[in-house]
Amino acid sequence: MKIKENLFTSNGWDIIEDKYDRKQSINSGSNFMIGNGYLGYRGTFAEEGKNEYAACVVTDTWDKADGKWEELSTVPNALFTKLFINDEEISLDKTINSFERKLDIKHGISSRKANLTLDNGVSLFINEEKFASLNNLHLIPMKYKFSSNQNVKVKIITGIDSDIWSLNGQHLKNHSYENIDDMLFVRANTVVNNDNVVVGERLITNLKNYTILNKEEKYFRVFEFNLEANKEIILEKFMCVYTSNDNENFYLNTKNDLINVKSYNNELEKHKIHWEKLWNLYDIKIDGEITDQVALRFNIYHAIIATPTHKSLPIGARGLSCQAYQGAAFWDQEIYNMPMYLYSNPKVARNILKYRYNTLDGARKKAKKLGFEGAYYAWISGKTGEELCPDFFFKDVLTGRDIRNHFNDWQIHISPDIAYAINRYYSVTNDLDFLIKYGAEIIFEIARFLASRVVYKPVKKRYELIRVQGPDEYHENVDNNAFTNYQTKFALDFALNLQTIIDKENLKKIKEKINLKNEEIELWQDIYNKIYLPTPNKNNLIEQFDGYFNLEDIVPASKVTERLKHKEEYYGWPNGITVFTQCIKQADLIQLFCLYPNLFSKNIIKANYEYYEPRTLHFSSLSPSSYSIVAANLGIIDEAYSKFKKSINIDLLNTNEAISGGTFIGGIHTAACGAAWQMVVFGFAGVSFENNVLQIKPNLPKKWNSVEFYLYLKENHLKIKIEKNRVIITPLKNIKTNIELKINNSLHLITHTFEINY
Ligand code: IFM
């Protein structure tokens, strides 16, 4: 079944590309990548290098090589293998008779099969496959095979290539090289932080006798021999990476892990078992449209491989697909990525939130620096939680001057967004231990920050939030962004509720630890009571921020692009083409309805959807999914479905620009990947929670006969199947705590398999 021109699936699990297009290297390298939350290895080929964006990005290796962008490092490539046949260098620039690049999503395997005719007439078959092991996160096994139709003279260079792709400067220095038995090692340090990186390679092959080539950052074995026609040569290569941030035995571990490897197949079998377990938690089965099925799984796959689970580290906005957006967390992490984990595998959600606890000091530092109290979380958050977002993010491509964007100091909703996520986590898991150890302290510090950030307007007798930036990033420096104000009130409410949720003794300890005074809590209550919340006007419309409705109205928003003077021009602050118009970049008010589906009446949500949608450019990959969820809940199914398609295909069809305002922002759009799960579960299946009661109001796309997914609720693991007119809920284990379900306006208690028409 065709996904697009040269992309196919046969079984809803594989993505197969049947033509090689060098111009697409940046995108296909991301799409076909392998990863495991510790590292991401791009879906390039063994003979490719930095010109084709071959790279392996490793977590917890932040470094600032160019003085501006603190980003994850890429490490030397130990899978590098190049062939010379009768002295002719082999690449995909030869005549390609057949080509297949495949991503096996079910097992996390990326492979390539090619048959080439060389300039000297030889027909060469190359077959390679690799995976980022889930069994040992430091290991990438690769099996590389080739044969030719004639007797030929072969030269293979295979080893570790340290001349690698890096987005903003070279992060490694002081390379040293070592050859022990059948293993090669490269050791280096990051240029600023001096973290140690070691990459090892082990080769298992029948080939004997090689020489070592060690030149210009290339550390290779060279094999030279004559090969008989149709005889297959097999190389099993194992790349192993550790850094000093993993543990102090990083070098020894690299060696031992490589020594312990038995064979490619042995590692593969162990790896597959892990993927099977993961799909039993995260898979969504769609009956009806195989291209939706495969695209959905593609997104879930990328969400999983982007998420560190071995340590509490951020989920990068581009995962580990490249260094764009600095391998760091944005609000994407809690709002777009966390829900899938929360409802499928809550310990991963806990790990994500624990990261925010570990980075609380960074958030305190930021608040202090900007003159506030408490914790103001970084807009772009790496290891320590200190702000990584540079003051000058984009460039005015017309003048060449840097733009002073204010993502870092005005986009304050990040802090209450984290509070929102912790609240959701607690309400789904009842994990009081998390609240006591970590959550409450975060929430109190966020409340402190918000209390210091609001402004009391005596004349209006209310608190306001002025000079902020809402999710719509094109309008900076706005007052009373509705999304931000509602989130602030929610966070304060939670901080106040924690005073009774947590037992007296523990509460006292937490308050003492952070020196929280009762007057502060009284102030939170006052702000909670008096904060201004924009409400619907006579047309049921809620204004995105003060004065938004007075801005020039251009509908549809796409018309504004006629005003561009340069294709890469930045659309937003301070002078971009949208700034003085109602054209917005991404879901803003609509995002509020995703977070609080039951806060407003259907009429209000509908009026606002209809108003804001034509004014939204959807120039953020976060946007279509939010609109899809809200449209599905409103029962506008075709609209919800087209937004769903747009979102799940952002990477697969490469629809988003890789460069904006002169800054590279390509790679896998991890938030959209996480949102794929949400669009199905919260959108089409209509799952929501009110007072801890599970509600299901399905609105399936016309092309789907049924959809099946898993929900993990208060220690119960449920399989939920939604057919055209029927919902079937199957507990996968004995029910541990009561689950109340509201469907068709009536309440049911789930104790065993339950079926109902809707
Ligand atoms: O967090 C997002 C933001 O909402 C839009 N620009 C990209 C960021 C990272 O995905």
Short mmCIF file of N, CA, C and O in Angstrom, two decimals, residues 38-39 58 61 75 136-139 196-200 240-247 249-257:
data_model
loop_
_atom_site.label_atom_id
_atom_site.label_comp_id
_atom_site.label_asym_id
_atom_site.label_seq_id
_atom_site.Cartn_x
_atom_site.Cartn_y
_atom_site.Cartn_z
N TYR A 38 18.54 6.39 24.89
CA TYR A 38 19.90 6.75 25.33
C TYR A 38 20.66 7.37 24.16
O TYR A 38 21.36 8.36 24.29
N LEU A 39 20.48 6.76 22.99
CA LEU A 39 21.12 7.30 21.80
C LEU A 39 20.18 7.20 20.61
O LEU A 39 19.22 6.42 20.61
N VAL A 58 23.85 11.39 21.41
CA VAL A 58 23.83 10.67 22.70
C VAL A 58 23.30 11.59 23.81
O VAL A 58 23.68 12.77 23.88
N THR A 61 25.04 14.73 26.90
CA THR A 61 26.37 15.13 26.42
C THR A 61 26.35 16.61 26.02
O THR A 61 27.00 17.00 25.06
N VAL A 75 28.57 11.58 18.32
CA VAL A 75 29.79 10.84 18.67
C VAL A 75 30.33 10.12 17.43
O VAL A 75 29.60 9.92 16.46
N ASN A 136 20.67 -3.57 25.63
CA ASN A 136 21.82 -2.84 26.15
C ASN A 136 21.82 -1.50 25.42
O ASN A 136 22.16 -1.42 24.24
N LEU A 137 21.43 -0.44 26.13
CA LEU A 137 21.19 0.86 25.48
C LEU A 137 22.44 1.46 24.85
O LEU A 137 22.34 2.41 24.07
N HIS A 138 23.60 0.92 25.17
CA HIS A 138 24.85 1.49 24.66
C HIS A 138 25.27 0.85 23.33
O HIS A 138 26.28 1.23 22.75
N LEU A 139 24.52 -0.13 22.90
CA LEU A 139 24.97 -1.00 21.81
C LEU A 139 24.14 -0.82 20.52
O LEU A 139 22.91 -0.79 20.58
N ASN A 196 33.97 12.84 29.15
CA ASN A 196 34.65 11.80 28.35
C ASN A 196 33.63 11.04 27.52
O ASN A 196 32.57 10.67 28.03
N VAL A 197 34.01 10.79 26.28
CA VAL A 197 33.16 9.98 25.40
C VAL A 197 34.03 8.84 24.88
O VAL A 197 35.17 9.08 24.47
N VAL A 198 33.52 7.62 24.96
CA VAL A 198 34.27 6.53 24.36
C VAL A 198 33.35 5.75 23.43
O VAL A 198 32.20 5.47 23.76
N VAL A 199 33.87 5.51 22.24
CA VAL A 199 33.13 4.73 21.25
C VAL A 199 33.99 3.53 20.90
O VAL A 199 35.16 3.68 20.54
N GLY A 200 33.41 2.36 21.04
CA GLY A 200 34.15 1.14 20.69
C GLY A 200 33.47 0.43 19.54
O GLY A 200 32.26 0.61 19.31
N CYS A 240 29.59 0.56 20.37
CA CYS A 240 29.23 0.71 21.78
C CYS A 240 29.67 2.10 22.26
O CYS A 240 30.78 2.54 21.96
N VAL A 241 28.79 2.79 22.93
CA VAL A 241 29.07 4.17 23.37
C VAL A 241 28.82 4.30 24.87
O VAL A 241 27.77 3.90 25.36
N TYR A 242 29.75 4.90 25.55
CA TYR A 242 29.54 5.32 26.93
C TYR A 242 30.13 6.72 27.11
O TYR A 242 31.02 7.12 26.34
N THR A 243 29.65 7.41 28.11
CA THR A 243 30.28 8.69 28.45
C THR A 243 30.51 8.72 29.96
O THR A 243 29.93 7.93 30.71
N SER A 244 31.33 9.70 30.36
CA SER A 244 31.62 9.78 31.80
C SER A 244 30.38 10.20 32.59
O SER A 244 30.36 10.09 33.81
N ASN A 245 29.35 10.67 31.91
CA ASN A 245 28.11 10.99 32.63
C ASN A 245 27.27 9.74 32.91
O ASN A 245 26.32 9.80 33.68
N ASP A 246 27.63 8.63 32.24
CA ASP A 246 26.90 7.38 32.52
C ASP A 246 27.40 6.78 33.82
O ASP A 246 26.63 6.45 34.70
N ASN A 247 28.70 6.60 33.91
CA ASN A 247 29.31 6.12 35.13
C ASN A 247 30.83 6.21 34.98
O ASN A 247 31.33 6.46 33.88
N ASN A 249 33.05 3.98 35.12
CA ASN A 249 33.72 2.86 34.44
C ASN A 249 33.40 2.83 32.95
O ASN A 249 33.33 1.78 32.35
N PHE A 250 33.20 4.01 32.40
CA PHE A 250 32.70 4.06 31.03
C PHE A 250 33.60 3.33 30.03
O PHE A 250 33.11 2.68 29.12
N TYR A 251 34.91 3.39 30.23
CA TYR A 251 35.80 2.74 29.25
C TYR A 251 35.75 1.22 29.40
O TYR A 251 35.58 0.48 28.43
N LEU A 252 35.83 0.80 30.65
CA LEU A 252 35.78 -0.64 30.94
C LEU A 252 34.45 -1.23 30.46
O LEU A 252 34.39 -2.32 29.87
N ASN A 253 33.38 -0.47 30.71
CA ASN A 253 32.06 -0.96 30.29
C ASN A 253 31.98 -1.12 28.77
O ASN A 253 31.38 -2.07 28.27
N THR A 254 32.58 -0.19 28.08
CA THR A 254 32.55 -0.27 26.60
C THR A 254 33.23 -1.57 26.17
O THR A 254 32.69 -2.33 25.36
N LYS A 255 34.41 -1.81 26.75
CA LYS A 255 35.16 -3.03 26.39
C LYS A 255 34.35 -4.27 26.75
O LYS A 255 34.19 -5.18 25.93
N ASN A 256 33.87 -4.31 27.98
CA ASN A 256 33.17 -5.51 28.44
C ASN A 256 31.91 -5.78 27.64
O ASN A 256 31.63 -6.92 27.28
N ASP A 257 31.17 -4.72 27.35
CA ASP A 257 29.94 -4.92 26.57
C ASP A 257 30.27 -5.51 25.21
O ASP A 257 29.56 -6.38 24.70
#
